mmCIF file of C-alpha atoms in Angstrom:
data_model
loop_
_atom_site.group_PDB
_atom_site.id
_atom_site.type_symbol
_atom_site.label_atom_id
_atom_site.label_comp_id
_atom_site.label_asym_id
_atom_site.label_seq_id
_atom_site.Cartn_x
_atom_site.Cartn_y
_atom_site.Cartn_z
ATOM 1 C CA UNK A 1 -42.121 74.727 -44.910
ATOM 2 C CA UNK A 2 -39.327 72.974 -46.570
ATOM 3 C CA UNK A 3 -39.390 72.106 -50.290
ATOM 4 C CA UNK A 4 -38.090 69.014 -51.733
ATOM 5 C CA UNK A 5 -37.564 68.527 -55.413
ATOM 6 C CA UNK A 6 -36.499 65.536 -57.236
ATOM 7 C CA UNK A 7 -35.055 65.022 -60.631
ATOM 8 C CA UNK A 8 -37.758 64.812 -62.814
ATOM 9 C CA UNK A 9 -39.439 67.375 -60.932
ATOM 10 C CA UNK A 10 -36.509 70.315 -61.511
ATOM 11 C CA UNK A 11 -36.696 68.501 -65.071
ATOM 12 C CA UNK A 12 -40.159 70.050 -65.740
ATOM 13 C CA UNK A 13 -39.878 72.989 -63.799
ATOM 14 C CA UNK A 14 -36.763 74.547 -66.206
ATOM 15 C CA UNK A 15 -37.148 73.857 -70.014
ATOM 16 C CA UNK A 16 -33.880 74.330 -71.637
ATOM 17 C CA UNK A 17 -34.713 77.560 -73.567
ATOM 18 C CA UNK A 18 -35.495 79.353 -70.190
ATOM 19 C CA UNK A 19 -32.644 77.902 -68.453
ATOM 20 C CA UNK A 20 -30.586 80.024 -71.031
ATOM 21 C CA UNK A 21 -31.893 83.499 -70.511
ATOM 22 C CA UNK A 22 -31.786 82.494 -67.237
ATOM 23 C CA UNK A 23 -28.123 81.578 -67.196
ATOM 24 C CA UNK A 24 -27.593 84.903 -69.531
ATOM 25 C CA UNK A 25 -28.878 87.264 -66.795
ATOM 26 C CA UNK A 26 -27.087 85.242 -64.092
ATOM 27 C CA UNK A 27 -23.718 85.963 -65.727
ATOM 28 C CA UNK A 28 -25.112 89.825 -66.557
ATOM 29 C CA UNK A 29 -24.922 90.104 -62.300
ATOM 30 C CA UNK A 30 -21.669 88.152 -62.003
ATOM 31 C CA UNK A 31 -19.711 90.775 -64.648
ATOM 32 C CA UNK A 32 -21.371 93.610 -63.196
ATOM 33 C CA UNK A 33 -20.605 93.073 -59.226
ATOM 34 C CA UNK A 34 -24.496 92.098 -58.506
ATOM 35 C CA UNK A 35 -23.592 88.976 -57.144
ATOM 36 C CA UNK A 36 -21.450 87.669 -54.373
ATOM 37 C CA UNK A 37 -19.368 84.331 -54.990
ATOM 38 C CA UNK A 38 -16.541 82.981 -53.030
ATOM 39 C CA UNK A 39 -14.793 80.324 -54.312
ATOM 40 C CA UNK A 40 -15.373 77.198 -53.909
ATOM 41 C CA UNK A 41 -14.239 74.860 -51.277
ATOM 42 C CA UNK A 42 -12.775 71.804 -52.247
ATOM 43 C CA UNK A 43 -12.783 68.412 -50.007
ATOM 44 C CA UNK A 44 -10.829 65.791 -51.675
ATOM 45 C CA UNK A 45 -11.018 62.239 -51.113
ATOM 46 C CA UNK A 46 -8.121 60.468 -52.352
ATOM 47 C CA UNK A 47 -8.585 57.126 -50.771
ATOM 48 C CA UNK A 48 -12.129 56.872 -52.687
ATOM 49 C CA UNK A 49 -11.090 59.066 -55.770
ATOM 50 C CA UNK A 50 -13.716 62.086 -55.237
ATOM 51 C CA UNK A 51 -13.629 65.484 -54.601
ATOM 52 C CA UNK A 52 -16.963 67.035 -53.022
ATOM 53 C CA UNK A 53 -17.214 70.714 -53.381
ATOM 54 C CA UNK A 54 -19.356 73.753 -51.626
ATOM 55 C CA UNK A 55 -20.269 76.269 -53.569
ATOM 56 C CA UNK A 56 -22.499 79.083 -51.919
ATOM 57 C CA UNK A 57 -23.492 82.131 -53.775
ATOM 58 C CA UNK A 58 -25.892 85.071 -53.791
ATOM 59 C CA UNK A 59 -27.546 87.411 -56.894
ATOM 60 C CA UNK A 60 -28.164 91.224 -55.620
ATOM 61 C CA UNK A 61 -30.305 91.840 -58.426
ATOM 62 C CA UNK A 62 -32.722 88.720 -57.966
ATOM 63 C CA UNK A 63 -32.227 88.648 -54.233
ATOM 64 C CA UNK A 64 -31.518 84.970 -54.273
ATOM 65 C CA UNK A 65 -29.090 82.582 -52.464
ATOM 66 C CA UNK A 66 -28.285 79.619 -52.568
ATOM 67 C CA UNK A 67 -25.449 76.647 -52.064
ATOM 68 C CA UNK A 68 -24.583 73.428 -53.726
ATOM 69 C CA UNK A 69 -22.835 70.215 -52.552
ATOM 70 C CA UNK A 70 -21.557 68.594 -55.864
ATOM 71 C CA UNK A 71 -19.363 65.577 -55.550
ATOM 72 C CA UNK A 72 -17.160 63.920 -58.313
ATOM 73 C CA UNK A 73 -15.946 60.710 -57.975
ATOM 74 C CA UNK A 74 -14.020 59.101 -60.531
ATOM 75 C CA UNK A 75 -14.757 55.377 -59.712
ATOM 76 C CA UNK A 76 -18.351 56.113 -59.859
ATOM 77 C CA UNK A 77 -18.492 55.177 -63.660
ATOM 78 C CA UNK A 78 -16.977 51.712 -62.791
ATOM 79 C CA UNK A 79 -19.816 50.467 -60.257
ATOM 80 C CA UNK A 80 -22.476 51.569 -62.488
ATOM 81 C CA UNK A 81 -23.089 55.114 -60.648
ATOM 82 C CA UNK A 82 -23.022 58.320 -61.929
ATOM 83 C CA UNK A 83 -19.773 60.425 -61.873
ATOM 84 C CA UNK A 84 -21.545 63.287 -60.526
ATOM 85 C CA UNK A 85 -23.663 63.820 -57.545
ATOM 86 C CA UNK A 86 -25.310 66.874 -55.989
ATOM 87 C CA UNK A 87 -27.893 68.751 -53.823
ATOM 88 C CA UNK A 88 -28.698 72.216 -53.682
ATOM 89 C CA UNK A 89 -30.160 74.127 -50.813
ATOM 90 C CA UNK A 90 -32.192 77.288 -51.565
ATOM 91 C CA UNK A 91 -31.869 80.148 -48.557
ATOM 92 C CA UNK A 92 -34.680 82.760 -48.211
ATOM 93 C CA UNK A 93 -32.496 85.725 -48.861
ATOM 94 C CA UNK A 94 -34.769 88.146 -46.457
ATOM 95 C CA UNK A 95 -35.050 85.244 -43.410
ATOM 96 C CA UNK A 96 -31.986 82.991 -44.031
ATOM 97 C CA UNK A 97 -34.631 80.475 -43.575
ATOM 98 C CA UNK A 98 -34.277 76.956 -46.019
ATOM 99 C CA UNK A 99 -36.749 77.123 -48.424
ATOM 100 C CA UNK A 100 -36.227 74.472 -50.686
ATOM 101 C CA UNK A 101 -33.790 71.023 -51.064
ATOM 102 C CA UNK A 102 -33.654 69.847 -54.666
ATOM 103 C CA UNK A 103 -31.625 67.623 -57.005
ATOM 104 C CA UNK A 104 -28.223 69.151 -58.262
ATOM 105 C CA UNK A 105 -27.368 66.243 -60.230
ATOM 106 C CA UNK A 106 -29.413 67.384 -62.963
ATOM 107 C CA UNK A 107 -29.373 70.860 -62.671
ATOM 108 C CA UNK A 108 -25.689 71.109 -62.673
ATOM 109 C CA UNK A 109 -26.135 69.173 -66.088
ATOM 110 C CA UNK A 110 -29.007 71.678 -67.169
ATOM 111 C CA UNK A 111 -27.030 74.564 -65.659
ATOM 112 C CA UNK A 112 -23.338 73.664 -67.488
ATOM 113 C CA UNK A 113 -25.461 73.292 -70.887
ATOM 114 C CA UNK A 114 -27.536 76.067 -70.298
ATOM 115 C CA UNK A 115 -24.166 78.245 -70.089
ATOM 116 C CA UNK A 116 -22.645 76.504 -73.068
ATOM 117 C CA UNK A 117 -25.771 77.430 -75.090
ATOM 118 C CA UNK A 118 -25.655 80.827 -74.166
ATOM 119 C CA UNK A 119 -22.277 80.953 -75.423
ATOM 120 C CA UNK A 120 -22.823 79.849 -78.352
ATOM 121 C CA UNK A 121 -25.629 82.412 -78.838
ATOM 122 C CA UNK A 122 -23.825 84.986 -78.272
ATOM 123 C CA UNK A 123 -20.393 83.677 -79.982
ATOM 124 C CA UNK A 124 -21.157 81.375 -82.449
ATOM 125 C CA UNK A 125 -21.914 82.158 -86.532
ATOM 126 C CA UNK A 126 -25.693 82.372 -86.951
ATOM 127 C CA UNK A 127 -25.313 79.594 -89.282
ATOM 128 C CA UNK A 128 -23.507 77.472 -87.751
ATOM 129 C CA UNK A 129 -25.119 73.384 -88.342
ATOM 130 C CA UNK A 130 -22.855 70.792 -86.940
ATOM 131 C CA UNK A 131 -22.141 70.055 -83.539
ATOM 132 C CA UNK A 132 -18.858 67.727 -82.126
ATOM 133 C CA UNK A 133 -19.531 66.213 -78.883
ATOM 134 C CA UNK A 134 -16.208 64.957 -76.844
ATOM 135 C CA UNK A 135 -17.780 62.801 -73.798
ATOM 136 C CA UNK A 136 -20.733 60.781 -74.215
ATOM 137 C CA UNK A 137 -21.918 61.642 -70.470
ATOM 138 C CA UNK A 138 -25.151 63.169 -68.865
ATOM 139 C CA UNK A 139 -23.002 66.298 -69.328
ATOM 140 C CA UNK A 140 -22.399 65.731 -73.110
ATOM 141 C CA UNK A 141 -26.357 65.478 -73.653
ATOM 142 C CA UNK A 142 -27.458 68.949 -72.100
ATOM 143 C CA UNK A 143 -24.560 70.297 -73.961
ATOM 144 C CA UNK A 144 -26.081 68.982 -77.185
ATOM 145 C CA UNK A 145 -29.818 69.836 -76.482
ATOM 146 C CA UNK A 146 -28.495 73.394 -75.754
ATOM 147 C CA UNK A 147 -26.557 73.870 -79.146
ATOM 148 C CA UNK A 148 -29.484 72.823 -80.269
ATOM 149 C CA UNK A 149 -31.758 75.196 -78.928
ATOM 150 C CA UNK A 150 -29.699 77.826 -80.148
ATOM 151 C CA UNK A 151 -28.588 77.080 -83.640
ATOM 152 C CA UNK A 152 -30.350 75.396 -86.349
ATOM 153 C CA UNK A 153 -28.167 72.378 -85.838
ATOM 154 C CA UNK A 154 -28.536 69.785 -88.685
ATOM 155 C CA UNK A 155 -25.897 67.254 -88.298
ATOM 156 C CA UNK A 156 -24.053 65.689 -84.998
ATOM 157 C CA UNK A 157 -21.313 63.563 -84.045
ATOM 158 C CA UNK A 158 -19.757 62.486 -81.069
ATOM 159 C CA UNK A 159 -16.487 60.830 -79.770
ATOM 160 C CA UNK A 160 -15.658 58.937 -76.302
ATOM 161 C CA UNK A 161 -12.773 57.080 -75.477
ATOM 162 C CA UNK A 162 -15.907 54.270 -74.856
ATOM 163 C CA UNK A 163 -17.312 53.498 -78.257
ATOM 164 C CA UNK A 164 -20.372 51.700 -76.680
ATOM 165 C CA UNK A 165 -21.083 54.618 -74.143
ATOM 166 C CA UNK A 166 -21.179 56.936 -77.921
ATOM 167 C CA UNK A 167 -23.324 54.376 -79.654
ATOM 168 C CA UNK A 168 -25.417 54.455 -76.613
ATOM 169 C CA UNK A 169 -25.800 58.442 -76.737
ATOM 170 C CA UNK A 170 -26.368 58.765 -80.680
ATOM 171 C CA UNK A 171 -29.536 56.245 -79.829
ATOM 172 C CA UNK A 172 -30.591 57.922 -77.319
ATOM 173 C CA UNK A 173 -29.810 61.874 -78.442
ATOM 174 C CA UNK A 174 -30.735 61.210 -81.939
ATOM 175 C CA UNK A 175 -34.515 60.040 -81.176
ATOM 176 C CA UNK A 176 -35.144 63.224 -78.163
ATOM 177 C CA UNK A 177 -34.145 65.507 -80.980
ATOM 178 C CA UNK A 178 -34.657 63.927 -84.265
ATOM 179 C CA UNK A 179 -31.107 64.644 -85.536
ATOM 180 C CA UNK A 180 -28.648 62.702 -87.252
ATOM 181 C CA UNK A 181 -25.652 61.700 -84.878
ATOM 182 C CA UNK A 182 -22.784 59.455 -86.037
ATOM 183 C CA UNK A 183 -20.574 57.645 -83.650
ATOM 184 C CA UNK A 184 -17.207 59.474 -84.342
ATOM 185 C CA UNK A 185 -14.355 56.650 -85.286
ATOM 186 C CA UNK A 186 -11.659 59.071 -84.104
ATOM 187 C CA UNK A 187 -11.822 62.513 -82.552
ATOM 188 C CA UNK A 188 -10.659 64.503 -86.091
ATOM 189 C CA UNK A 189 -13.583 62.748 -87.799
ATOM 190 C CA UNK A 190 -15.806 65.087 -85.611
ATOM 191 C CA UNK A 191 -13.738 68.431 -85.198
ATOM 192 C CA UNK A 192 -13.012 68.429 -89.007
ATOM 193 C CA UNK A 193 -16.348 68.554 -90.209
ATOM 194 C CA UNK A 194 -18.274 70.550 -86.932
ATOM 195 C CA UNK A 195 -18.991 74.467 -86.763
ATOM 196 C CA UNK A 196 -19.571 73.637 -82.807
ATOM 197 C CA UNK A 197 -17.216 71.816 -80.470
ATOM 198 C CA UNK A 198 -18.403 70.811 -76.523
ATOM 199 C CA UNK A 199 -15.711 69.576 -74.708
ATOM 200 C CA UNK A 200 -17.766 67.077 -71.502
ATOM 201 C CA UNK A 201 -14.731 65.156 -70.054
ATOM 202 C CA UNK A 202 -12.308 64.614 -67.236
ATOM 203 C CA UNK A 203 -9.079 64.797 -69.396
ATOM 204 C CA UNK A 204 -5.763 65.521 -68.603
ATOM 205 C CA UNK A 205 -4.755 65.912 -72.192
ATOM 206 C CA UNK A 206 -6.025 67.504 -74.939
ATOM 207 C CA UNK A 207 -8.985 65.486 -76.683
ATOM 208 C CA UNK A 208 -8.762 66.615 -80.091
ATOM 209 C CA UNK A 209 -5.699 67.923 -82.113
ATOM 210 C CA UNK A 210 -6.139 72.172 -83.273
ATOM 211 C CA UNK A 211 -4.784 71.122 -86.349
ATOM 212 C CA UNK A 212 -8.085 69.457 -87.452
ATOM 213 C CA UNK A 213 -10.447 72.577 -85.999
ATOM 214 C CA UNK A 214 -11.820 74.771 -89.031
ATOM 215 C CA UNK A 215 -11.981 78.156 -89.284
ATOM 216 C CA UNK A 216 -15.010 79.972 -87.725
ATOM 217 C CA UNK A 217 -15.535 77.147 -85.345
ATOM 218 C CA UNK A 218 -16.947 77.776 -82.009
ATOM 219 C CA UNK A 219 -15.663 75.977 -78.754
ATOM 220 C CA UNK A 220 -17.683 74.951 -75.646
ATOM 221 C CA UNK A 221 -14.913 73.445 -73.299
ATOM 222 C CA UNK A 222 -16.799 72.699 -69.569
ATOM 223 C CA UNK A 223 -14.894 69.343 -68.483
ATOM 224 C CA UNK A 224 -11.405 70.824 -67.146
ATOM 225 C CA UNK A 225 -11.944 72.106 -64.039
ATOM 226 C CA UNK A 226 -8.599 71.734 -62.224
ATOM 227 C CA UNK A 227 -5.453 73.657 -62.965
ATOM 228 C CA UNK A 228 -4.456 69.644 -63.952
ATOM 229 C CA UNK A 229 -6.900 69.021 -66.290
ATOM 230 C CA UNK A 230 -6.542 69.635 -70.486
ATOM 231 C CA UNK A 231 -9.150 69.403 -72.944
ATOM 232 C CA UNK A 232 -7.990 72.009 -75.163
ATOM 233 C CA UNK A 233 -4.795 72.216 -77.082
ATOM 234 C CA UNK A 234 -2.680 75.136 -75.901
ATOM 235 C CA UNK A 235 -2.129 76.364 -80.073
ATOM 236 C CA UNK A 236 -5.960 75.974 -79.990
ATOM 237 C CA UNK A 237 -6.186 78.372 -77.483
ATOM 238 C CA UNK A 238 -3.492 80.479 -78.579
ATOM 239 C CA UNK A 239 -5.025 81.333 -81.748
ATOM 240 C CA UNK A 240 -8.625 81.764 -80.394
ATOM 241 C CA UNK A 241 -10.584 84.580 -79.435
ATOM 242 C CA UNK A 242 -11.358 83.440 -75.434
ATOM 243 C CA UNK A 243 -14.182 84.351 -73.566
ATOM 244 C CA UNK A 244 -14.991 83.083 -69.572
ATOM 245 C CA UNK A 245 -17.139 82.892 -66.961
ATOM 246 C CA UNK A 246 -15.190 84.000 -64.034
ATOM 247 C CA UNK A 247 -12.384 85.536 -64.338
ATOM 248 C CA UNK A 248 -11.045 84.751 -60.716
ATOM 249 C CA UNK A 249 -12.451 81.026 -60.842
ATOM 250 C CA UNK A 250 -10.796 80.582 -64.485
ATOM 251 C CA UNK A 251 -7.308 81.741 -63.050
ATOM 252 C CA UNK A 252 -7.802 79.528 -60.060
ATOM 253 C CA UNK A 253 -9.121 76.620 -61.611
ATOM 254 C CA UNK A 254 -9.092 76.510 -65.500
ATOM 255 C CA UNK A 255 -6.431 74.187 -66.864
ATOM 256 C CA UNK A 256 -7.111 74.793 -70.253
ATOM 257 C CA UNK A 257 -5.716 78.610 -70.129
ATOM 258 C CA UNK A 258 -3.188 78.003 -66.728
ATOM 259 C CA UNK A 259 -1.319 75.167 -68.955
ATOM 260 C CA UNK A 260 -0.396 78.062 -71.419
ATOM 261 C CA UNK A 261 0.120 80.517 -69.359
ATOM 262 C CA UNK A 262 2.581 78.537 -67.360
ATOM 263 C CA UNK A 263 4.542 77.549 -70.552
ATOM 264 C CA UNK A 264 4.392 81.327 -71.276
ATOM 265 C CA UNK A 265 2.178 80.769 -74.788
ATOM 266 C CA UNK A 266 -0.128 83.889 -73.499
ATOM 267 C CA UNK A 267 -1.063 86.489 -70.770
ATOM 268 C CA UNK A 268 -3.646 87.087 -68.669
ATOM 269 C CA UNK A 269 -4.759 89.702 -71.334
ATOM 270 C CA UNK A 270 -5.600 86.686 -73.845
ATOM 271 C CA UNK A 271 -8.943 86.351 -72.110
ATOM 272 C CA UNK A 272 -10.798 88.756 -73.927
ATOM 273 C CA UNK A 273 -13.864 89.222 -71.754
ATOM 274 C CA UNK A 274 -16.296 87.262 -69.506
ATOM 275 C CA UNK A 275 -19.606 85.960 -70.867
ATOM 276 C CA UNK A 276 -21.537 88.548 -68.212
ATOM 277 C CA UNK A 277 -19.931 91.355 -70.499
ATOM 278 C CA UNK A 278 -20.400 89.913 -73.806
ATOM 279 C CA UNK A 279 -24.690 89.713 -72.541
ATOM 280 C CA UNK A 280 -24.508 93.229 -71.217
ATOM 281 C CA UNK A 281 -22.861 94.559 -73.919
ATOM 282 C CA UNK A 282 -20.112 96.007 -72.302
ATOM 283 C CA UNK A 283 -17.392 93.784 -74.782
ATOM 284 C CA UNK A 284 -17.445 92.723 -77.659
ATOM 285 C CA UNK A 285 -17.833 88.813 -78.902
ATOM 286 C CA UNK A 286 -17.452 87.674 -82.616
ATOM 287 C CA UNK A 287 -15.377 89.659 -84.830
ATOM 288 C CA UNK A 288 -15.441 88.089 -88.247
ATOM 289 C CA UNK A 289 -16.659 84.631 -89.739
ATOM 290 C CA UNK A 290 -13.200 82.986 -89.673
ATOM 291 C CA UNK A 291 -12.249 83.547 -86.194
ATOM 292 C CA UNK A 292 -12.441 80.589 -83.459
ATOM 293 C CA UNK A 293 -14.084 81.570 -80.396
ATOM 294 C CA UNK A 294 -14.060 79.169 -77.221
ATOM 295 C CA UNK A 295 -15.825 79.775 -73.761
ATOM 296 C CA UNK A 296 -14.207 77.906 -70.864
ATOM 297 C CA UNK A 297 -16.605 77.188 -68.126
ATOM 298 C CA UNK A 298 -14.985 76.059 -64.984
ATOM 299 C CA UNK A 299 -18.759 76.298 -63.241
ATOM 300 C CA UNK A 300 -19.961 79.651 -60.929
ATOM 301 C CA UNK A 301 -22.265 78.787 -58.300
ATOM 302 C CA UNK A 302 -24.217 82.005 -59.474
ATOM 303 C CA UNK A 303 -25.483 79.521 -62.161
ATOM 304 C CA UNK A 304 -26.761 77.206 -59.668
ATOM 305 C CA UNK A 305 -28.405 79.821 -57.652
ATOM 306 C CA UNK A 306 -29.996 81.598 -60.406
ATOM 307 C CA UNK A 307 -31.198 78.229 -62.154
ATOM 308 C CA UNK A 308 -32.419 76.520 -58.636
ATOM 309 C CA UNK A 309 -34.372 79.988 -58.147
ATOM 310 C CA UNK A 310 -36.068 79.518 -61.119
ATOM 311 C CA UNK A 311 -36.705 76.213 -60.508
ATOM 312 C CA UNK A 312 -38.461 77.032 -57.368
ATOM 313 C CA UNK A 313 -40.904 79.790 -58.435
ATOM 314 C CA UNK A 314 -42.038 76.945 -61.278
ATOM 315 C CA UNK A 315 -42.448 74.569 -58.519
ATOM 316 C CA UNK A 316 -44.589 76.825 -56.044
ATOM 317 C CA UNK A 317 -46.915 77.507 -59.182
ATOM 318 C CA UNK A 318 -47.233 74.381 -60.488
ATOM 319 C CA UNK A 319 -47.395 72.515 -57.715
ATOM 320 C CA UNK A 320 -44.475 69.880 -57.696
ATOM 321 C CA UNK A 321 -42.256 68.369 -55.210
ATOM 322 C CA UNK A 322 -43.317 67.525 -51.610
ATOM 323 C CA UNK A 323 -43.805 70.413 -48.543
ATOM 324 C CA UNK A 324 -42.204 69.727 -44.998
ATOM 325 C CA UNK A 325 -42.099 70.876 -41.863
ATOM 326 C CA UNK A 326 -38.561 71.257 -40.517
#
């Protein structure tokens, strides 16, 4: 019998606090050779805008497997449709038999915020209060919730290059989580006075300038995820401690560290450590107060695998989604 799960369905099935300890052990097996991940394939569509990508992957230690079918297309926005669509099919590891079909729309969302929060668990200062969103998208509200989750997160803003789409979010984000968020005017209104930045976009240039970025501030970049794409200023980077979730997916993919490595501003050995290391305590994270940390996310289909796992066993126990015979 096959599984199928809808949105709202993988929305109860994965609260955000267990989708990071799940993403947290997920990376634990990536960093410590428990999981096997190609890369991703990439089908581009230029004559509608889109790229659709396959991303298969499997965890040793939880014996899972899975792939995911995400598509981005940029036009999307523009006829009213999200930006961002996806499926993901969970394999029985033991039969290679399908076992479930579920939305990846959401769970990519609940997946990329998942990591982010995670991050900043493990990277950001235990006080840290204020949060700057950059990208007022489905993205840009799991990245939010999961800050929150984490840190005892007092004050918001957020910035996109649409004012209405920000208004829109501060509505909506500021009633699910009874915080204060203020539509930023300008990005420096929001990195000047935030302890958290999460980058959500599909930039080509940097969204925010590193002269406005305090000390001790944690980053969250997950938008850039070509070798084209820039949401983070190269000094920003430069002077930051930087942390990743895959090392080769980050060299293959991560604009926001190949831009400065092609202009020669740092080496490989600027990346400090994957997040999977920083978890298992095999590297260190934070060193002092005053240091800026960032974790670049390009995506790892272990994430999907591990989160759409989870999602399952919550399904089969409390009974949602819809059985069928292949």
């Amino acid at each position: 019998m096959l599984r199928i799960l809808s949105c709202e369905d993988v929305r109860r099935a994965l609260p955000m606090r267990q989708a990071i300890e799940v993403m947290k052990a997920a990376f634990i097996q990536l960093s410590t050779s428990q999981a096997d991940v190609p890369l991703r394939v990439p089908l581009r569509v230029p004559k509608h805008n889109g790229l659709t990508l396959f991303m298969p992957a499997y965890l040793e230690a939880d014996d899972r497997m899975a792939i995911k079918i995400v598509s981005v297309f940029n036009d999307n926005v523009a006829r009213g449709l999200p930006l961002i669509h996806a499926l993901v099919v969970v394999i029985d590891a033991e039969t290679g038999a399908p076992s479930a079909v579920m939305d990846g729309t959401y769970l990519t969302a609940l997946r990329t915020g998942a990591a982010s929060g995670a991050a900043t668990d493990l990277l950001a200062r235990p006080d840290a209060q204020s949060v700057a969103i950059f990208g007022a998208g489905v993205q840009g509200r799991t990245q939010l919730e999961a800050v929150c989750t984490v840190r005892p997160i007092c004050q918001a803003w957020v910035y996109d290059v649409i004012q209405e789409r920000a208004a829109a979010y501060a509505a909506e984000m500021s009633k699910k989580l009874a915080l204060p968020i203020n539509v930023a005017p300008c990005p420096s209104e929001a990195v000047s006075r935030a302890d958290i930045i999460c980058t959500a976009t599909t930039s080509s240039t940097p969204v925010f300038e590193d002269a406005d970025i305090r000390p001790g501030t944690h980053i969250n970049a997950v938008g850039a995820y070509t070798p084209q794409m820039q949401e983070i200023p190269a000094q920003t980077v430069l002077r930051a401690r930087v942390v990743i979730d895959y090392r080769p997916a980050t060299l293959a993919e991560a604009g926001d560290l190949l831009i400065p490595l092609s202009q020669g501003l740092i080496s490989e050995a600027h990346i400090r450590a994957e997040l999977g290391e920083i978890a298992a305590r095999m590297k260190e994270g934070r060193t002092s107060p005053e240091e800026i940390t960032l974790f670049k996310s390009v995506g790892v289909a272990v994430q999907d695998v591990a989160a759409a796992g989870a999602v399952l066993d919550a399904a089969r126990k409390l009974g949602l989604g819809t059985e069928v015979a292949l």
